[in-house]
Short mmCIF file of N, CA and C in Angstrom, two decimals:
data_model
loop_
_atom_site.label_atom_id
_atom_site.label_comp_id
_atom_site.label_asym_id
_atom_site.label_seq_id
_atom_site.Cartn_x
_atom_site.Cartn_y
_atom_site.Cartn_z
N MET R 1 -14.03 17.05 20.66
CA MET R 1 -14.34 17.29 18.77
C MET R 1 -14.51 16.21 18.48
N LYS R 2 -15.39 15.93 17.19
CA LYS R 2 -15.50 14.29 16.72
C LYS R 2 -14.40 14.67 15.57
N ARG R 3 -13.85 13.74 15.22
CA ARG R 3 -13.19 13.29 14.15
C ARG R 3 -13.61 12.24 13.22
N THR R 4 -13.24 12.43 11.85
CA THR R 4 -13.49 11.54 11.10
C THR R 4 -11.78 11.20 10.13
N PHE R 5 -12.05 10.02 9.56
CA PHE R 5 -11.17 9.54 8.43
C PHE R 5 -12.27 8.81 7.41
N GLY R 6 -12.04 10.07 6.13
CA GLY R 6 -12.58 9.44 5.09
C GLY R 6 -14.43 9.64 5.22
N GLY R 7 -14.63 10.43 6.28
CA GLY R 7 -16.06 10.77 6.40
C GLY R 7 -16.60 9.99 7.53
N THR R 8 -15.85 8.86 7.71
CA THR R 8 -16.13 7.92 8.79
C THR R 8 -15.62 8.58 10.03
N PRO R 9 -16.77 8.23 11.07
CA PRO R 9 -16.25 8.51 12.39
C PRO R 9 -14.93 7.83 12.84
N VAL R 10 -14.20 8.40 13.57
CA VAL R 10 -13.10 7.67 14.71
C VAL R 10 -13.02 8.08 15.98
N THR R 11 -12.58 6.68 16.59
CA THR R 11 -12.30 6.96 18.27
C THR R 11 -10.67 7.48 18.25
N ILE R 12 -10.57 8.47 19.03
CA ILE R 12 -9.23 8.90 19.40
C ILE R 12 -8.57 8.58 20.71
N GLU R 13 -7.81 8.09 20.51
CA GLU R 13 -7.05 7.56 22.07
C GLU R 13 -6.35 8.89 22.37
N GLY R 14 -6.56 9.18 23.62
CA GLY R 14 -5.66 10.14 24.30
C GLY R 14 -6.54 11.39 24.36
N GLU R 15 -6.00 12.28 24.90
CA GLU R 15 -6.53 13.43 25.19
C GLU R 15 -5.96 14.32 24.39
N GLU R 16 -6.79 15.32 23.98
CA GLU R 16 -6.21 16.89 23.20
C GLU R 16 -5.14 17.31 24.26
N VAL R 17 -4.32 18.08 23.47
CA VAL R 17 -3.62 19.05 24.57
C VAL R 17 -3.82 20.16 24.55
N LYS R 18 -3.49 21.49 25.03
CA LYS R 18 -4.22 22.52 25.19
C LYS R 18 -3.31 23.55 25.34
N VAL R 19 -3.49 24.68 24.74
CA VAL R 19 -2.66 25.96 24.66
C VAL R 19 -2.52 26.19 26.11
N GLY R 20 -1.17 26.59 26.85
CA GLY R 20 -0.81 27.14 27.93
C GLY R 20 -0.33 25.34 28.66
N GLU R 21 -0.31 24.47 28.58
CA GLU R 21 0.10 22.86 29.19
C GLU R 21 1.51 22.98 28.65
N MET R 22 2.16 22.28 29.43
CA MET R 22 3.66 21.91 29.40
C MET R 22 3.26 20.67 28.05
N ALA R 23 4.11 20.71 27.25
CA ALA R 23 4.13 19.88 26.06
C ALA R 23 4.68 18.21 26.63
N PRO R 24 3.62 17.24 26.46
CA PRO R 24 4.44 16.22 26.86
C PRO R 24 5.54 15.55 26.14
N GLU R 25 6.52 14.86 27.01
CA GLU R 25 7.76 14.47 26.59
C GLU R 25 7.43 12.89 25.84
N PHE R 26 7.49 13.09 24.88
CA PHE R 26 7.67 11.43 24.17
C PHE R 26 8.78 10.98 23.31
N LYS R 27 8.69 9.69 22.75
CA LYS R 27 9.51 9.15 21.95
C LYS R 27 9.38 8.70 20.90
N ALA R 28 9.85 8.60 19.77
CA ALA R 28 9.58 8.14 18.48
C ALA R 28 10.58 7.57 17.76
N ILE R 29 10.67 7.24 16.47
CA ILE R 29 11.64 6.45 15.89
C ILE R 29 12.57 7.42 14.52
N ASN R 30 13.43 7.97 14.49
CA ASN R 30 14.11 8.70 13.63
C ASN R 30 14.42 8.05 12.19
N ASN R 31 14.31 8.48 11.17
CA ASN R 31 14.59 7.54 9.68
C ASN R 31 15.76 6.54 9.58
N ASP R 32 16.96 6.99 10.80
CA ASP R 32 18.13 5.87 10.74
C ASP R 32 17.67 4.96 11.81
N LEU R 33 16.66 4.99 12.46
CA LEU R 33 16.03 4.05 13.59
C LEU R 33 16.40 4.41 14.47
N SER R 34 17.32 5.17 15.10
CA SER R 34 17.73 5.83 16.36
C SER R 34 16.31 6.43 16.85
N VAL R 35 16.57 6.73 18.50
CA VAL R 35 15.17 7.19 19.28
C VAL R 35 15.18 8.63 18.94
N TYR R 36 14.06 9.19 18.44
CA TYR R 36 13.75 10.62 18.85
C TYR R 36 13.39 11.11 20.25
N ASP R 37 13.98 11.87 21.01
CA ASP R 37 13.56 12.26 22.30
C ASP R 37 12.94 13.55 22.03
N SER R 38 11.89 13.51 22.27
CA SER R 38 11.38 15.44 22.27
C SER R 38 12.40 16.29 23.10
N LYS R 39 12.33 15.67 24.49
CA LYS R 39 13.07 16.60 25.30
C LYS R 39 14.42 17.11 24.92
N GLU R 40 15.12 16.57 23.90
CA GLU R 40 16.22 17.12 23.31
C GLU R 40 16.01 18.59 22.38
N ASP R 41 15.03 18.76 21.98
CA ASP R 41 14.81 20.04 21.38
C ASP R 41 14.19 21.35 22.50
N ARG R 42 14.26 20.68 23.59
CA ARG R 42 13.48 22.06 24.89
C ARG R 42 15.23 23.52 24.25
N GLY R 43 14.29 24.48 24.38
CA GLY R 43 15.13 25.38 23.66
C GLY R 43 15.04 26.26 22.80
N LYS R 44 14.04 25.24 21.55
CA LYS R 44 13.82 25.44 20.36
C LYS R 44 12.62 25.98 20.64
N ILE R 45 11.89 26.39 19.15
CA ILE R 45 10.42 26.49 19.30
C ILE R 45 10.36 25.26 18.03
N VAL R 46 9.41 24.41 18.69
CA VAL R 46 9.02 23.14 17.77
C VAL R 46 7.83 22.96 17.05
N VAL R 47 7.46 22.82 15.89
CA VAL R 47 6.46 22.26 15.24
C VAL R 47 5.92 21.09 14.97
N TYR R 48 5.02 20.58 15.68
CA TYR R 48 4.85 19.04 15.06
C TYR R 48 3.72 19.12 14.14
N SER R 49 4.58 18.71 12.67
CA SER R 49 3.16 18.49 11.77
C SER R 49 2.94 16.95 11.75
N VAL R 50 1.76 16.93 12.17
CA VAL R 50 1.07 15.29 12.40
C VAL R 50 0.13 15.10 11.14
N ILE R 51 0.65 14.03 10.51
CA ILE R 51 0.14 13.62 9.34
C ILE R 51 -0.27 12.06 9.30
N PRO R 52 -1.47 11.60 8.56
CA PRO R 52 -1.63 10.38 8.30
C PRO R 52 -0.70 9.36 7.71
N SER R 53 0.05 9.87 6.53
CA SER R 53 0.90 9.07 6.09
C SER R 53 1.42 10.04 4.58
N VAL R 54 2.86 9.91 4.78
CA VAL R 54 3.60 10.47 3.68
C VAL R 54 2.85 10.30 2.28
N ASP R 55 2.15 9.00 2.11
CA ASP R 55 1.73 8.56 0.78
C ASP R 55 0.73 9.06 0.23
N THR R 56 0.29 10.14 0.83
CA THR R 56 -1.34 10.68 0.73
C THR R 56 -0.87 12.37 0.14
N PRO R 57 -1.95 12.62 -0.80
CA PRO R 57 -1.93 14.02 -1.28
C PRO R 57 -1.56 15.19 -0.10
N VAL R 58 -2.70 15.44 0.76
CA VAL R 58 -2.63 15.94 1.63
C VAL R 58 -1.45 16.24 2.20
N CYS R 59 -1.36 14.98 2.85
CA CYS R 59 -0.03 14.90 3.49
C CYS R 59 1.54 14.97 3.06
N ASN R 60 1.36 15.10 1.69
CA ASN R 60 2.17 15.63 0.98
C ASN R 60 2.63 16.78 0.91
N ILE R 61 1.19 17.60 0.98
CA ILE R 61 1.40 19.19 0.61
C ILE R 61 1.73 19.79 2.00
N GLN R 62 1.52 19.09 3.11
CA GLN R 62 1.75 19.53 4.19
C GLN R 62 2.96 19.33 4.60
N THR R 63 3.78 18.55 4.20
CA THR R 63 5.06 18.25 4.38
C THR R 63 6.17 18.87 3.52
N ARG R 64 5.43 19.15 2.25
CA ARG R 64 6.57 19.94 1.33
C ARG R 64 6.40 21.31 1.90
N THR R 65 5.09 22.14 2.22
CA THR R 65 4.87 23.13 2.80
C THR R 65 5.50 23.45 3.68
N PHE R 66 5.84 23.01 4.66
CA PHE R 66 6.61 23.21 5.85
C PHE R 66 8.04 23.28 5.37
N ASN R 67 8.52 22.28 4.81
CA ASN R 67 9.87 21.77 4.42
C ASN R 67 10.48 23.13 3.64
N GLU R 68 9.46 23.51 2.59
CA GLU R 68 9.99 24.95 1.62
C GLU R 68 9.79 26.20 2.64
N LYS R 69 8.65 26.15 3.93
CA LYS R 69 9.09 27.55 4.32
C LYS R 69 9.72 27.90 5.85
N VAL R 70 10.44 26.48 6.27
CA VAL R 70 10.91 26.63 7.17
C VAL R 70 12.33 27.58 7.56
N GLY R 71 12.92 27.73 6.53
CA GLY R 71 13.80 28.97 6.04
C GLY R 71 13.26 30.42 6.68
N GLU R 72 12.01 30.59 6.26
CA GLU R 72 11.50 31.80 6.40
C GLU R 72 11.26 31.90 8.13
N LEU R 73 11.19 30.92 8.85
CA LEU R 73 11.01 31.01 10.37
C LEU R 73 11.88 31.28 11.10
N GLY R 74 13.16 31.29 10.59
CA GLY R 74 14.27 31.53 11.74
C GLY R 74 15.01 30.14 11.95
N ASP R 75 16.10 30.35 12.29
CA ASP R 75 17.35 29.63 12.89
C ASP R 75 16.64 28.78 14.03
N GLY R 76 15.93 29.14 15.15
CA GLY R 76 15.43 28.57 16.46
C GLY R 76 14.38 27.86 16.44
N VAL R 77 13.53 27.47 15.08
CA VAL R 77 12.37 26.34 14.91
C VAL R 77 12.80 25.50 14.16
N LYS R 78 12.13 24.48 14.71
CA LYS R 78 12.55 22.92 14.33
C LYS R 78 11.04 22.61 13.94
N VAL R 79 11.03 21.97 12.71
CA VAL R 79 10.06 21.40 12.03
C VAL R 79 10.01 19.93 12.28
N VAL R 80 9.06 18.90 13.00
CA VAL R 80 8.78 17.57 12.81
C VAL R 80 7.96 16.78 12.44
N THR R 81 7.76 16.42 11.20
CA THR R 81 6.66 15.85 10.78
C THR R 81 6.54 14.27 11.43
N ILE R 82 5.46 14.00 11.76
CA ILE R 82 5.16 12.69 12.66
C ILE R 82 4.22 12.26 11.84
N SER R 83 4.26 10.83 11.61
CA SER R 83 3.12 10.19 11.31
C SER R 83 3.73 8.61 11.60
N VAL R 84 2.97 7.54 11.30
CA VAL R 84 2.95 6.03 11.50
C VAL R 84 3.33 5.27 10.75
N ASP R 85 4.06 5.94 9.39
CA ASP R 85 4.95 5.01 8.32
C ASP R 85 5.81 4.56 9.10
N LEU R 86 6.36 3.52 8.50
CA LEU R 86 7.53 3.25 8.88
C LEU R 86 8.89 3.68 8.75
N PRO R 87 9.84 4.21 9.19
CA PRO R 87 11.29 5.22 9.21
C PRO R 87 11.81 4.75 7.42
N PHE R 88 11.46 3.52 7.03
CA PHE R 88 12.25 3.19 5.90
C PHE R 88 11.08 4.10 4.68
N ALA R 89 9.90 3.90 5.11
CA ALA R 89 9.37 4.76 3.96
C ALA R 89 9.23 6.23 4.36
N GLN R 90 9.44 6.42 5.25
CA GLN R 90 9.98 8.49 5.28
C GLN R 90 11.02 8.81 4.55
N GLN R 91 11.69 7.61 4.86
CA GLN R 91 13.43 7.69 4.27
C GLN R 91 13.08 8.13 2.66
N ARG R 92 12.19 6.92 2.83
CA ARG R 92 12.16 7.05 0.94
C ARG R 92 11.56 8.32 0.36
N TYR R 93 10.40 8.51 1.04
CA TYR R 93 9.67 9.86 0.64
C TYR R 93 10.52 10.84 0.71
N CYS R 94 10.86 11.48 1.84
CA CYS R 94 11.88 12.43 1.73
C CYS R 94 13.48 12.57 0.55
N ALA R 95 13.72 11.25 0.42
CA ALA R 95 14.64 11.13 -0.65
C ALA R 95 13.88 11.46 -2.07
N ALA R 96 12.99 11.02 -2.23
CA ALA R 96 12.01 11.32 -3.81
C ALA R 96 11.57 12.88 -3.68
N ALA R 97 10.99 12.98 -2.62
CA ALA R 97 10.37 14.57 -2.62
C ALA R 97 11.28 15.94 -2.24
N GLY R 98 12.76 15.45 -2.10
CA GLY R 98 13.30 16.61 -1.72
C GLY R 98 12.99 17.03 -0.38
N ILE R 99 12.95 16.61 0.88
CA ILE R 99 12.65 16.98 1.81
C ILE R 99 13.92 16.75 2.69
N ASP R 100 14.38 17.82 3.11
CA ASP R 100 15.79 17.91 3.80
C ASP R 100 15.73 19.31 4.48
N ASN R 101 14.47 19.71 4.77
CA ASN R 101 15.03 21.06 6.03
C ASN R 101 14.25 20.91 7.21
N ILE R 102 13.53 19.90 7.22
CA ILE R 102 12.28 19.58 8.46
C ILE R 102 13.21 17.81 9.03
N ALA R 103 12.77 17.71 9.99
CA ALA R 103 12.76 15.92 10.81
C ALA R 103 11.39 15.35 10.58
N THR R 104 11.73 14.21 10.17
CA THR R 104 10.65 13.17 10.23
C THR R 104 10.78 12.22 10.91
N VAL R 105 9.42 11.85 11.87
CA VAL R 105 9.53 10.47 12.68
C VAL R 105 8.30 10.03 12.77
N SER R 106 8.45 8.70 13.09
CA SER R 106 7.60 7.55 13.05
C SER R 106 7.34 7.17 14.29
N ASP R 107 6.02 7.17 14.81
CA ASP R 107 5.25 6.80 15.75
C ASP R 107 4.68 5.50 15.86
N TYR R 108 5.13 4.84 14.90
CA TYR R 108 4.67 3.47 14.60
C TYR R 108 4.96 2.56 16.20
N ASN R 109 6.16 2.57 16.79
CA ASN R 109 6.69 1.84 17.82
C ASN R 109 6.06 1.96 19.05
N GLY R 110 5.03 1.85 19.31
CA GLY R 110 4.07 2.25 20.39
C GLY R 110 3.38 3.43 20.77
N HIS R 111 3.42 4.20 19.31
CA HIS R 111 2.13 5.48 19.37
C HIS R 111 2.58 6.54 20.66
N ASP R 112 3.57 6.25 21.06
CA ASP R 112 3.64 7.30 22.61
C ASP R 112 3.16 8.98 22.11
N PHE R 113 3.38 9.54 21.04
CA PHE R 113 3.19 10.54 20.56
C PHE R 113 1.54 10.79 20.54
N GLY R 114 1.07 10.01 19.70
CA GLY R 114 -0.40 9.79 19.30
C GLY R 114 -1.40 9.72 20.60
N ARG R 115 -0.48 8.78 21.35
CA ARG R 115 -1.75 8.80 22.63
C ARG R 115 -1.55 9.75 23.67
N LYS R 116 -0.59 10.44 23.58
CA LYS R 116 0.00 11.62 24.67
C LYS R 116 -0.62 13.16 24.18
N TYR R 117 -0.67 12.96 23.01
CA TYR R 117 -1.31 14.35 22.10
C TYR R 117 -2.37 14.11 21.38
N GLY R 118 -3.21 13.28 21.93
CA GLY R 118 -4.76 12.84 21.17
C GLY R 118 -4.85 12.75 20.06
N PHE R 119 -3.72 12.09 18.80
CA PHE R 119 -3.91 12.14 17.77
C PHE R 119 -4.13 10.47 17.11
N LEU R 120 -4.11 9.78 18.13
CA LEU R 120 -3.85 8.13 17.42
C LEU R 120 -5.60 7.59 17.13
N MET R 121 -5.91 7.39 16.25
CA MET R 121 -7.13 7.05 15.80
C MET R 121 -6.96 5.47 15.66
N LYS R 122 -8.15 5.00 16.86
CA LYS R 122 -8.02 3.35 17.29
C LYS R 122 -8.56 2.50 16.56
N GLU R 123 -9.26 2.91 15.24
CA GLU R 123 -9.68 2.23 14.03
C GLU R 123 -8.83 1.63 13.06
N ASN R 124 -8.06 2.74 12.77
CA ASN R 124 -6.70 2.31 11.98
C ASN R 124 -5.26 2.73 12.31
N MET R 125 -5.19 2.86 13.49
CA MET R 125 -3.90 3.06 14.42
C MET R 125 -3.25 4.17 13.43
N LEU R 126 -3.73 4.95 12.87
CA LEU R 126 -2.85 6.04 12.24
C LEU R 126 -3.16 7.28 12.89
N LEU R 127 -2.30 8.64 12.73
CA LEU R 127 -2.39 9.65 13.38
C LEU R 127 -3.06 10.48 12.90
N ALA R 128 -4.19 11.20 13.30
CA ALA R 128 -4.86 12.40 12.84
C ALA R 128 -4.42 13.38 12.46
N ARG R 129 -4.85 14.05 11.50
CA ARG R 129 -4.15 15.20 11.08
C ARG R 129 -4.48 16.67 11.57
N GLY R 130 -3.00 17.21 11.90
CA GLY R 130 -2.96 18.47 12.88
C GLY R 130 -1.44 19.17 13.32
N ILE R 131 -1.64 20.09 13.86
CA ILE R 131 -0.34 20.81 14.29
C ILE R 131 -0.42 21.46 15.73
N ILE R 132 0.75 21.17 16.27
CA ILE R 132 1.13 21.56 17.76
C ILE R 132 2.33 22.29 17.51
N ILE R 133 2.21 23.55 18.28
CA ILE R 133 3.17 24.12 18.29
C ILE R 133 3.72 24.53 19.84
N VAL R 134 5.36 24.34 20.03
CA VAL R 134 5.65 23.98 21.24
C VAL R 134 6.99 25.74 21.41
N ASP R 135 6.61 26.22 22.22
CA ASP R 135 7.56 27.51 22.42
C ASP R 135 8.90 26.59 23.15
N LYS R 136 10.14 27.78 23.63
CA LYS R 136 11.14 27.18 23.85
C LYS R 136 11.37 26.81 25.28
N ASP R 137 10.44 27.04 25.99
CA ASP R 137 10.09 26.62 27.52
C ASP R 137 9.33 25.31 27.48
N GLY R 138 9.03 24.63 26.23
CA GLY R 138 8.56 23.59 26.59
C GLY R 138 6.76 23.78 26.47
N LYS R 139 6.02 25.03 26.10
CA LYS R 139 4.74 25.12 26.47
C LYS R 139 4.07 25.07 25.31
N ILE R 140 3.26 24.71 25.11
CA ILE R 140 2.48 24.42 24.08
C ILE R 140 1.64 25.95 23.86
N THR R 141 1.62 26.57 22.63
CA THR R 141 1.49 27.84 22.24
C THR R 141 0.32 28.13 21.32
N TYR R 142 0.11 26.65 20.39
CA TYR R 142 -1.21 26.89 19.27
C TYR R 142 -1.18 25.21 19.24
N THR R 143 -2.69 24.82 18.79
CA THR R 143 -2.96 23.20 18.59
C THR R 143 -4.02 23.65 17.25
N GLU R 144 -3.91 22.62 16.41
CA GLU R 144 -4.88 22.39 15.49
C GLU R 144 -4.88 21.22 15.20
N TYR R 145 -6.33 20.51 15.84
CA TYR R 145 -6.81 18.93 15.63
C TYR R 145 -7.91 19.19 14.10
N VAL R 146 -7.43 18.74 13.09
CA VAL R 146 -8.54 18.84 11.92
C VAL R 146 -9.38 17.89 12.42
N PRO R 147 -10.56 18.22 12.06
CA PRO R 147 -11.99 17.30 12.06
C PRO R 147 -12.09 16.19 11.14
N GLU R 148 -11.81 16.51 9.95
CA GLU R 148 -11.74 15.48 8.81
C GLU R 148 -9.89 15.39 8.65
N SER R 149 -9.55 13.87 8.66
CA SER R 149 -8.11 14.04 8.70
C SER R 149 -7.56 14.06 7.11
N GLY R 150 -8.71 14.32 6.04
CA GLY R 150 -8.17 14.58 4.79
C GLY R 150 -8.35 15.62 4.56
N ASP R 151 -8.76 16.42 5.18
CA ASP R 151 -8.67 18.08 5.08
C ASP R 151 -7.27 18.48 5.53
N ALA R 152 -7.08 19.70 4.78
CA ALA R 152 -5.91 20.80 5.17
C ALA R 152 -5.78 21.51 6.74
N VAL R 153 -4.37 21.72 6.91
CA VAL R 153 -4.25 22.35 8.13
C VAL R 153 -4.50 23.62 7.58
N ASP R 154 -4.43 24.56 8.82
CA ASP R 154 -4.22 26.24 8.27
C ASP R 154 -3.10 26.71 8.41
N PHE R 155 -2.53 26.64 7.26
CA PHE R 155 -0.96 27.46 7.16
C PHE R 155 -0.94 28.35 7.68
N ASP R 156 -1.70 29.09 7.42
CA ASP R 156 -1.97 31.00 7.45
C ASP R 156 -1.63 31.12 8.90
N LYS R 157 -2.81 30.45 9.94
CA LYS R 157 -2.65 30.70 11.50
C LYS R 157 -1.64 29.82 12.01
N ALA R 158 -1.06 28.94 11.45
CA ALA R 158 -0.03 28.23 12.06
C ALA R 158 1.64 29.01 12.10
N PHE R 159 1.79 29.54 10.51
CA PHE R 159 2.83 30.41 10.39
C PHE R 159 2.74 31.76 11.15
N GLU R 160 1.50 32.41 11.77
CA GLU R 160 1.37 33.73 12.17
C GLU R 160 1.90 33.24 13.57
N GLU R 161 1.42 32.05 14.48
CA GLU R 161 1.97 32.08 15.49
C GLU R 161 3.22 31.60 15.66
N ILE R 162 3.64 30.90 14.53
CA ILE R 162 5.52 30.61 14.69
C ILE R 162 5.89 32.13 14.57
N LYS R 163 5.64 32.95 13.79
CA LYS R 163 6.23 34.27 13.59
C LYS R 163 6.29 35.01 15.09
N LYS R 164 5.14 34.77 15.75
CA LYS R 164 5.16 35.73 17.33
C LYS R 164 6.13 35.07 18.13
N LEU R 165 6.35 33.58 18.00
CA LEU R 165 7.65 33.10 18.76
C LEU R 165 8.59 33.47 18.33
N ALA R 166 8.88 33.45 17.01
CA ALA R 166 10.61 33.76 16.22
C ALA R 166 11.20 34.69 16.45
#
């Protein structure tokens, strides 16, 4: 799939993951600078909400929407928003925006998630926009790779898939 950022084509590092595959394990950085290890979320339905930066309007909408709706998804669902924003910026954003129902993690240090899931844009080292849903057994059940990073994800399709699993 061709992807763009601001209308300009970008090169994606890594391969897109596919429905039915086991979700690759990865590490990122929590807002308190501790290590986030994806394998710790096994046994839960995990939604990876992937954004370029919390400081942009579309990313703000995506993050706020998941934060608001997560309560409707059930106790066994965890939403993890991933960007390459520094943990300090994510923490500041979450405090200012009242984001307290979802986790935010940073992929800035090594880009482990971006490369393993096919989201890292080589030209600007940001993550492209999308959603990955992983079931309790660690299998990918839904993917959305948005062709233009400035466009919104399809919330209806994502929530439909989550409700099937929850």
